[in-house]
Amino acid sequence: VTGVGFDALVQALDAAMVVATAASGGERAGCLVGFHSQCSIEPRRYAVWLSKANHTYRVALAADHVAVHPLRQGERDLAELFGGETGDDVDKFTRCAWEEGPGGVPLLTGGAGYMVLRRTALVDVGGDHACLVGEPVLATTAGSAGRPMRLTDVDDVRPGHPTDDPPRHQPPGSGAP
Ligand SMILES: Cc1cc2nc3c(=O)[nH]c(=O)nc-3n(C[C@H](O)[C@H](O)[C@H](O)COP(=O)(O)O)c2cc1C
């Protein structure tokens, strides 16, 4: 199957966009994410798929917690920062408002809220993204309301790390030189 019909169908779903953040080994990371969903009701579980090319993936691999922040219409600046820049080159957290959450995970403040997930599983299906599943340990909708930011609002943002980028640093324990 070529990507054409598949890509058009997925585009038509027009996923809501979030920013996923994590911290480990003295590093903070975060990226724009369209691949995410609740994946169990009882117990509650949420899944976030991270590109193996991303700085955020490498930091999140060694992190206990990941935070998920829904973006709203009007938060284009955050989408460009977290989707168009890479933590391999810039410190995104000097350019946005945040505070430390459980396990040091950066929580973006002033937005529509966030959930903090404690990781319960890591699923790698051999593709270019890996799935982090977590149980919610904190969730708040405090903050500005409004319509969600959607894929079609930001599909002109050029990813800071295209998925075919080789990882710049190998994760610890990967055995790679
Ligand atoms: C519309 C859009 C959707 C994206 N969806 C995802 C996603 O689901 N998972 C992911 O890991 N990266 C996704 N990205 C890519 C990252 O947000 C982007 O490459 C970012 O610059 C990586 O930053 P980092 O290297 O600091 O982690 C998306 C980017 C865009 C523009």
PDB file of C-alpha atoms and ligand atoms in Angstrom:
ATOM      1  CA  VAL A   1       0.000   0.000   0.000  1.00  0.00           C
ATOM      2  CA  THR A   2       1.385   3.395  -0.909  1.00  0.00           C
ATOM      3  CA  GLY A   3       1.047   6.192   1.588  1.00  0.00           C
ATOM      4  CA  VAL A   4      -1.374   8.254  -0.495  1.00  0.00           C
ATOM      5  CA  GLY A   5      -4.789   6.974   0.651  1.00  0.00           C
ATOM      6  CA  PHE A   6      -3.561   6.240   4.152  1.00  0.00           C
ATOM      7  CA  ASP A   7      -2.000   9.677   4.562  1.00  0.00           C
ATOM      8  CA  ALA A   8      -5.141  11.406   3.272  1.00  0.00           C
ATOM      9  CA  LEU A   9      -7.336   9.463   5.685  1.00  0.00           C
ATOM     10  CA  VAL A  10      -5.099  10.215   8.654  1.00  0.00           C
ATOM     11  CA  GLN A  11      -4.914  13.887   7.613  1.00  0.00           C
ATOM     12  CA  ALA A  12      -8.728  13.945   7.552  1.00  0.00           C
ATOM     13  CA  LEU A  13      -8.819  12.827  11.202  1.00  0.00           C
ATOM     14  CA  ASP A  14      -7.103  16.160  11.949  1.00  0.00           C
ATOM     15  CA  ALA A  15      -5.559  15.112  15.266  1.00  0.00           C
ATOM     16  CA  ALA A  16      -5.465  17.478  18.208  1.00  0.00           C
ATOM     17  CA  MET A  17      -1.904  18.568  18.930  1.00  0.00           C
ATOM     18  CA  VAL A  18      -0.092  18.295  22.252  1.00  0.00           C
ATOM     19  CA  VAL A  19       3.364  19.026  23.600  1.00  0.00           C
ATOM     20  CA  ALA A  20       5.032  16.119  25.405  1.00  0.00           C
ATOM     21  CA  THR A  21       7.811  16.932  27.879  1.00  0.00           C
ATOM     22  CA  ALA A  22      10.243  14.902  29.961  1.00  0.00           C
ATOM     23  CA  ALA A  23      13.410  15.288  32.023  1.00  0.00           C
ATOM     24  CA  SER A  24      16.270  12.913  32.833  1.00  0.00           C
ATOM     25  CA  GLY A  25      20.010  13.036  33.432  1.00  0.00           C
ATOM     26  CA  GLY A  26      19.923  16.794  33.998  1.00  0.00           C
ATOM     27  CA  GLU A  27      18.292  17.398  30.606  1.00  0.00           C
ATOM     28  CA  ARG A  28      14.839  18.754  29.797  1.00  0.00           C
ATOM     29  CA  ALA A  29      13.065  17.988  26.563  1.00  0.00           C
ATOM     30  CA  GLY A  30       9.771  18.494  24.785  1.00  0.00           C
ATOM     31  CA  CYS A  31       8.271  18.194  21.340  1.00  0.00           C
ATOM     32  CA  LEU A  32       5.042  18.711  19.434  1.00  0.00           C
ATOM     33  CA  VAL A  33       3.098  15.440  19.161  1.00  0.00           C
ATOM     34  CA  GLY A  34       0.186  14.393  16.985  1.00  0.00           C
ATOM     35  CA  PHE A  35       0.419  10.671  17.801  1.00  0.00           C
ATOM     36  CA  HIS A  36      -1.237  10.312  21.211  1.00  0.00           C
ATOM     37  CA  SER A  37      -4.384   8.859  22.729  1.00  0.00           C
ATOM     38  CA  GLN A  38      -6.061   7.483  25.815  1.00  0.00           C
ATOM     39  CA  CYS A  39      -5.561   3.729  25.481  1.00  0.00           C
ATOM     40  CA  SER A  40      -7.339   2.213  28.528  1.00  0.00           C
ATOM     41  CA  ILE A  41     -10.346   3.250  30.614  1.00  0.00           C
ATOM     42  CA  GLU A  42      -9.861   1.014  33.653  1.00  0.00           C
ATOM     43  CA  PRO A  43      -7.169   1.490  34.632  1.00  0.00           C
ATOM     44  CA  ARG A  44      -6.733   4.829  32.920  1.00  0.00           C
ATOM     45  CA  ARG A  45      -3.783   4.852  30.570  1.00  0.00           C
ATOM     46  CA  TYR A  46      -2.529   7.328  27.990  1.00  0.00           C
ATOM     47  CA  ALA A  47      -0.082   6.703  25.146  1.00  0.00           C
ATOM     48  CA  VAL A  48       2.338   9.075  23.436  1.00  0.00           C
ATOM     49  CA  TRP A  49       4.372   8.078  20.388  1.00  0.00           C
ATOM     50  CA  LEU A  50       7.799   9.683  20.104  1.00  0.00           C
ATOM     51  CA  SER A  51      10.020   9.763  17.040  1.00  0.00           C
ATOM     52  CA  LYS A  52      13.280   7.931  17.609  1.00  0.00           C
ATOM     53  CA  ALA A  53      15.056  10.830  15.862  1.00  0.00           C
ATOM     54  CA  ASN A  54      13.956  13.296  18.554  1.00  0.00           C
ATOM     55  CA  HIS A  55      15.886  14.680  21.472  1.00  0.00           C
ATOM     56  CA  THR A  56      12.673  14.230  23.470  1.00  0.00           C
ATOM     57  CA  TYR A  57      12.652  10.485  22.799  1.00  0.00           C
ATOM     58  CA  ARG A  58      16.157  10.041  24.149  1.00  0.00           C
ATOM     59  CA  VAL A  59      15.438  12.054  27.287  1.00  0.00           C
ATOM     60  CA  ALA A  60      12.038  10.370  27.818  1.00  0.00           C
ATOM     61  CA  LEU A  61      13.544   6.880  27.548  1.00  0.00           C
ATOM     62  CA  ALA A  62      15.325   7.397  30.859  1.00  0.00           C
ATOM     63  CA  ALA A  63      12.511   9.386  32.506  1.00  0.00           C
ATOM     64  CA  ASP A  64       9.892   8.069  34.919  1.00  0.00           C
ATOM     65  CA  HIS A  65       7.380  10.744  33.968  1.00  0.00           C
ATOM     66  CA  VAL A  66       6.116  12.366  30.792  1.00  0.00           C
ATOM     67  CA  ALA A  67       3.790  15.376  30.712  1.00  0.00           C
ATOM     68  CA  VAL A  68       1.200  15.925  27.995  1.00  0.00           C
ATOM     69  CA  HIS A  69      -0.062  19.460  27.283  1.00  0.00           C
ATOM     70  CA  PRO A  70      -3.014  20.005  24.953  1.00  0.00           C
ATOM     71  CA  LEU A  71      -2.479  23.007  22.683  1.00  0.00           C
ATOM     72  CA  ARG A  72      -5.255  25.466  21.933  1.00  0.00           C
ATOM     73  CA  GLN A  73      -5.891  27.678  18.926  1.00  0.00           C
ATOM     74  CA  GLY A  74      -3.675  30.730  19.328  1.00  0.00           C
ATOM     75  CA  GLU A  75      -0.717  28.819  20.773  1.00  0.00           C
ATOM     76  CA  ARG A  76       1.080  28.806  17.442  1.00  0.00           C
ATOM     77  CA  ASP A  77       4.270  30.079  19.120  1.00  0.00           C
ATOM     78  CA  LEU A  78       4.444  26.951  21.308  1.00  0.00           C
ATOM     79  CA  ALA A  79       3.769  24.688  18.308  1.00  0.00           C
ATOM     80  CA  GLU A  80       6.612  26.338  16.374  1.00  0.00           C
ATOM     81  CA  LEU A  81       8.981  26.190  19.341  1.00  0.00           C
ATOM     82  CA  PHE A  82       8.309  22.556  20.243  1.00  0.00           C
ATOM     83  CA  GLY A  83       7.681  21.276  16.722  1.00  0.00           C
ATOM     84  CA  GLY A  84      10.083  23.359  14.670  1.00  0.00           C
ATOM     85  CA  GLU A  85      13.138  23.432  16.926  1.00  0.00           C
ATOM     86  CA  THR A  86      15.156  20.595  18.400  1.00  0.00           C
ATOM     87  CA  GLY A  87      16.568  20.347  21.897  1.00  0.00           C
ATOM     88  CA  ASP A  88      19.744  19.086  20.242  1.00  0.00           C
ATOM     89  CA  ASP A  89      20.352  22.709  19.153  1.00  0.00           C
ATOM     90  CA  VAL A  90      18.401  24.989  21.500  1.00  0.00           C
ATOM     91  CA  ASP A  91      17.089  25.063  25.062  1.00  0.00           C
ATOM     92  CA  LYS A  92      13.353  25.408  24.461  1.00  0.00           C
ATOM     93  CA  PHE A  93      12.757  26.005  28.153  1.00  0.00           C
ATOM     94  CA  THR A  94      14.432  29.427  28.059  1.00  0.00           C
ATOM     95  CA  ARG A  95      11.683  30.470  25.621  1.00  0.00           C
ATOM     96  CA  CYS A  96       8.497  29.439  27.439  1.00  0.00           C
ATOM     97  CA  ALA A  97       6.908  29.550  30.890  1.00  0.00           C
ATOM     98  CA  TRP A  98       7.227  26.326  32.869  1.00  0.00           C
ATOM     99  CA  GLU A  99       7.651  24.864  36.335  1.00  0.00           C
ATOM    100  CA  GLU A 100       8.970  21.581  37.651  1.00  0.00           C
ATOM    101  CA  GLY A 101       6.542  18.724  38.204  1.00  0.00           C
ATOM    102  CA  PRO A 102       6.867  15.144  39.509  1.00  0.00           C
ATOM    103  CA  GLY A 103      10.307  13.663  38.819  1.00  0.00           C
ATOM    104  CA  GLY A 104      11.431  17.057  37.486  1.00  0.00           C
ATOM    105  CA  VAL A 105       9.220  16.870  34.389  1.00  0.00           C
ATOM    106  CA  PRO A 106       8.740  20.369  32.939  1.00  0.00           C
ATOM    107  CA  LEU A 107       5.117  21.560  33.081  1.00  0.00           C
ATOM    108  CA  LEU A 108       4.170  24.324  30.664  1.00  0.00           C
ATOM    109  CA  THR A 109       2.206  26.956  32.571  1.00  0.00           C
ATOM    110  CA  GLY A 110      -0.391  29.399  31.324  1.00  0.00           C
ATOM    111  CA  GLY A 111      -1.924  26.993  28.828  1.00  0.00           C
ATOM    112  CA  ALA A 112      -4.936  24.713  28.791  1.00  0.00           C
ATOM    113  CA  GLY A 113      -3.532  22.394  31.456  1.00  0.00           C
ATOM    114  CA  TYR A 114      -1.625  19.128  31.389  1.00  0.00           C
ATOM    115  CA  MET A 115      -1.495  15.550  32.576  1.00  0.00           C
ATOM    116  CA  VAL A 116       1.543  13.890  34.081  1.00  0.00           C
ATOM    117  CA  LEU A 117       2.012  10.232  33.250  1.00  0.00           C
ATOM    118  CA  ARG A 118       4.137   7.779  35.188  1.00  0.00           C
ATOM    119  CA  ARG A 119       5.467   5.399  32.628  1.00  0.00           C
ATOM    120  CA  THR A 120       4.114   1.843  32.799  1.00  0.00           C
ATOM    121  CA  ALA A 121       5.199   0.499  29.404  1.00  0.00           C
ATOM    122  CA  LEU A 122       7.373   1.225  26.401  1.00  0.00           C
ATOM    123  CA  VAL A 123       6.237  -0.323  23.127  1.00  0.00           C
ATOM    124  CA  ASP A 124       8.494  -0.476  20.077  1.00  0.00           C
ATOM    125  CA  VAL A 125       6.811  -1.937  17.011  1.00  0.00           C
ATOM    126  CA  GLY A 126       9.936  -1.521  14.907  1.00  0.00           C
ATOM    127  CA  GLY A 127       8.808   1.699  13.256  1.00  0.00           C
ATOM    128  CA  ASP A 128      10.289   5.155  13.472  1.00  0.00           C
ATOM    129  CA  HIS A 129       8.238   6.055  16.568  1.00  0.00           C
ATOM    130  CA  ALA A 130       8.076   4.282  19.945  1.00  0.00           C
ATOM    131  CA  CYS A 131       5.120   4.349  22.301  1.00  0.00           C
ATOM    132  CA  LEU A 132       5.292   5.420  25.921  1.00  0.00           C
ATOM    133  CA  VAL A 133       2.265   4.358  27.953  1.00  0.00           C
ATOM    134  CA  GLY A 134       1.635   5.853  31.359  1.00  0.00           C
ATOM    135  CA  GLU A 135      -0.791   6.105  34.243  1.00  0.00           C
ATOM    136  CA  PRO A 136      -2.001   9.613  35.027  1.00  0.00           C
ATOM    137  CA  VAL A 137      -0.656  10.820  38.382  1.00  0.00           C
ATOM    138  CA  LEU A 138      -1.700  14.448  37.938  1.00  0.00           C
ATOM    139  CA  ALA A 139      -4.153  16.127  35.596  1.00  0.00           C
ATOM    140  CA  THR A 140      -5.520  19.647  35.452  1.00  0.00           C
ATOM    141  CA  THR A 141      -7.593  21.571  32.973  1.00  0.00           C
ATOM    142  CA  ALA A 142      -6.924  24.861  34.744  1.00  0.00           C
ATOM    143  CA  GLY A 143      -6.027  27.622  32.355  1.00  0.00           C
ATOM    144  CA  SER A 144      -7.343  29.072  29.171  1.00  0.00           C
ATOM    145  CA  ALA A 145     -10.155  27.285  27.404  1.00  0.00           C
ATOM    146  CA  GLY A 146     -10.702  27.307  23.677  1.00  0.00           C
ATOM    147  CA  ARG A 147     -10.698  25.075  20.650  1.00  0.00           C
ATOM    148  CA  PRO A 148      -7.906  22.530  20.280  1.00  0.00           C
ATOM    149  CA  MET A 149      -5.056  23.184  17.920  1.00  0.00           C
ATOM    150  CA  ARG A 150      -5.234  20.631  15.117  1.00  0.00           C
ATOM    151  CA  LEU A 151      -2.848  19.047  12.666  1.00  0.00           C
ATOM    152  CA  THR A 152      -4.145  21.195   9.791  1.00  0.00           C
ATOM    153  CA  ASP A 153      -3.327  24.319  11.827  1.00  0.00           C
ATOM    154  CA  VAL A 154       0.364  23.378  12.040  1.00  0.00           C
ATOM    155  CA  ASP A 155       1.093  21.069   9.110  1.00  0.00           C
ATOM    156  CA  ASP A 156       3.243  23.836   7.626  1.00  0.00           C
ATOM    157  CA  VAL A 157       5.647  23.651  10.610  1.00  0.00           C
ATOM    158  CA  ARG A 158       8.847  21.927   9.522  1.00  0.00           C
ATOM    159  CA  PRO A 159       9.805  19.365  12.178  1.00  0.00           C
ATOM    160  CA  GLY A 160      13.023  20.196  14.007  1.00  0.00           C
ATOM    161  CA  HIS A 161      13.906  16.541  13.495  1.00  0.00           C
ATOM    162  CA  PRO A 162      12.419  14.869  10.406  1.00  0.00           C
ATOM    163  CA  THR A 163      11.765  11.189  11.200  1.00  0.00           C
ATOM    164  CA  ASP A 164      14.470  10.065   8.770  1.00  0.00           C
ATOM    165  CA  ASP A 165      17.123  11.978  10.744  1.00  0.00           C
ATOM    166  CA  PRO A 166      19.573   9.546  12.342  1.00  0.00           C
ATOM    167  CA  PRO A 167      19.598   9.893  16.139  1.00  0.00           C
ATOM    168  CA  ARG A 168      22.425  12.290  17.086  1.00  0.00           C
ATOM    169  CA  HIS A 169      23.221  10.458  20.292  1.00  0.00           C
ATOM    170  CA  GLN A 170      22.541   6.836  21.084  1.00  0.00           C
ATOM    171  CA  PRO A 171      20.460   6.130  24.169  1.00  0.00           C
ATOM    172  CA  PRO A 172      22.489   4.870  27.128  1.00  0.00           C
ATOM    173  CA  GLY A 173      22.810   1.099  27.159  1.00  0.00           C
ATOM    174  CA  SER A 174      21.977   0.732  23.470  1.00  0.00           C
ATOM    175  CA  GLY A 175      25.370  -0.845  22.871  1.00  0.00           C
ATOM    176  CA  ALA A 176      26.075   1.534  20.004  1.00  0.00           C
ATOM    177  CA  PRO A 177      29.514   3.164  19.820  1.00  0.00           C
TER     178      PRO A 177
HETATM  179  C1  LIG B   1       2.439  18.592  12.827  1.00  0.00           C
HETATM  180  C2  LIG B   1       3.546  17.855  13.549  1.00  0.00           C
HETATM  181  C3  LIG B   1       3.269  16.668  14.240  1.00  0.00           C
HETATM  182  C4  LIG B   1       4.309  15.964  14.910  1.00  0.00           C
HETATM  183  N1  LIG B   1       3.998  14.807  15.588  1.00  0.00           N
HETATM  184  C5  LIG B   1       5.001  14.171  16.275  1.00  0.00           C
HETATM  185  C6  LIG B   1       4.711  13.005  17.051  1.00  0.00           C
HETATM  186  O1  LIG B   1       3.587  12.520  17.114  1.00  0.00           O
HETATM  187  N2  LIG B   1       5.743  12.435  17.744  1.00  0.00           N
HETATM  188  C7  LIG B   1       7.007  12.952  17.703  1.00  0.00           C
HETATM  189  O2  LIG B   1       7.904  12.410  18.368  1.00  0.00           O
HETATM  190  N3  LIG B   1       7.314  14.037  16.966  1.00  0.00           N
HETATM  191  C8  LIG B   1       6.332  14.668  16.258  1.00  0.00           C
HETATM  192  N4  LIG B   1       6.622  15.781  15.518  1.00  0.00           N
HETATM  193  C9  LIG B   1       8.020  16.190  15.349  1.00  0.00           C
HETATM  194  C10 LIG B   1       8.655  16.932  16.514  1.00  0.00           C
HETATM  195  O3  LIG B   1       7.739  17.736  17.198  1.00  0.00           O
HETATM  196  C11 LIG B   1       9.811  17.802  15.983  1.00  0.00           C
HETATM  197  O4  LIG B   1      10.690  17.049  15.163  1.00  0.00           O
HETATM  198  C12 LIG B   1      10.587  18.477  17.107  1.00  0.00           C
HETATM  199  O5  LIG B   1      11.342  19.526  16.540  1.00  0.00           O
HETATM  200  C13 LIG B   1      11.518  17.512  17.843  1.00  0.00           C
HETATM  201  O6  LIG B   1      12.110  18.191  18.896  1.00  0.00           O
HETATM  202  P1  LIG B   1      13.226  17.510  19.834  1.00  0.00           P
HETATM  203  O7  LIG B   1      14.337  17.009  18.938  1.00  0.00           O
HETATM  204  O8  LIG B   1      13.648  18.631  20.734  1.00  0.00           O
HETATM  205  O9  LIG B   1      12.548  16.412  20.582  1.00  0.00           O
HETATM  206  C14 LIG B   1       5.611  16.480  14.878  1.00  0.00           C
HETATM  207  C15 LIG B   1       5.882  17.681  14.210  1.00  0.00           C
HETATM  208  C16 LIG B   1       4.877  18.369  13.544  1.00  0.00           C
HETATM  209  C17 LIG B   1       5.190  19.652  12.843  1.00  0.00           C
END
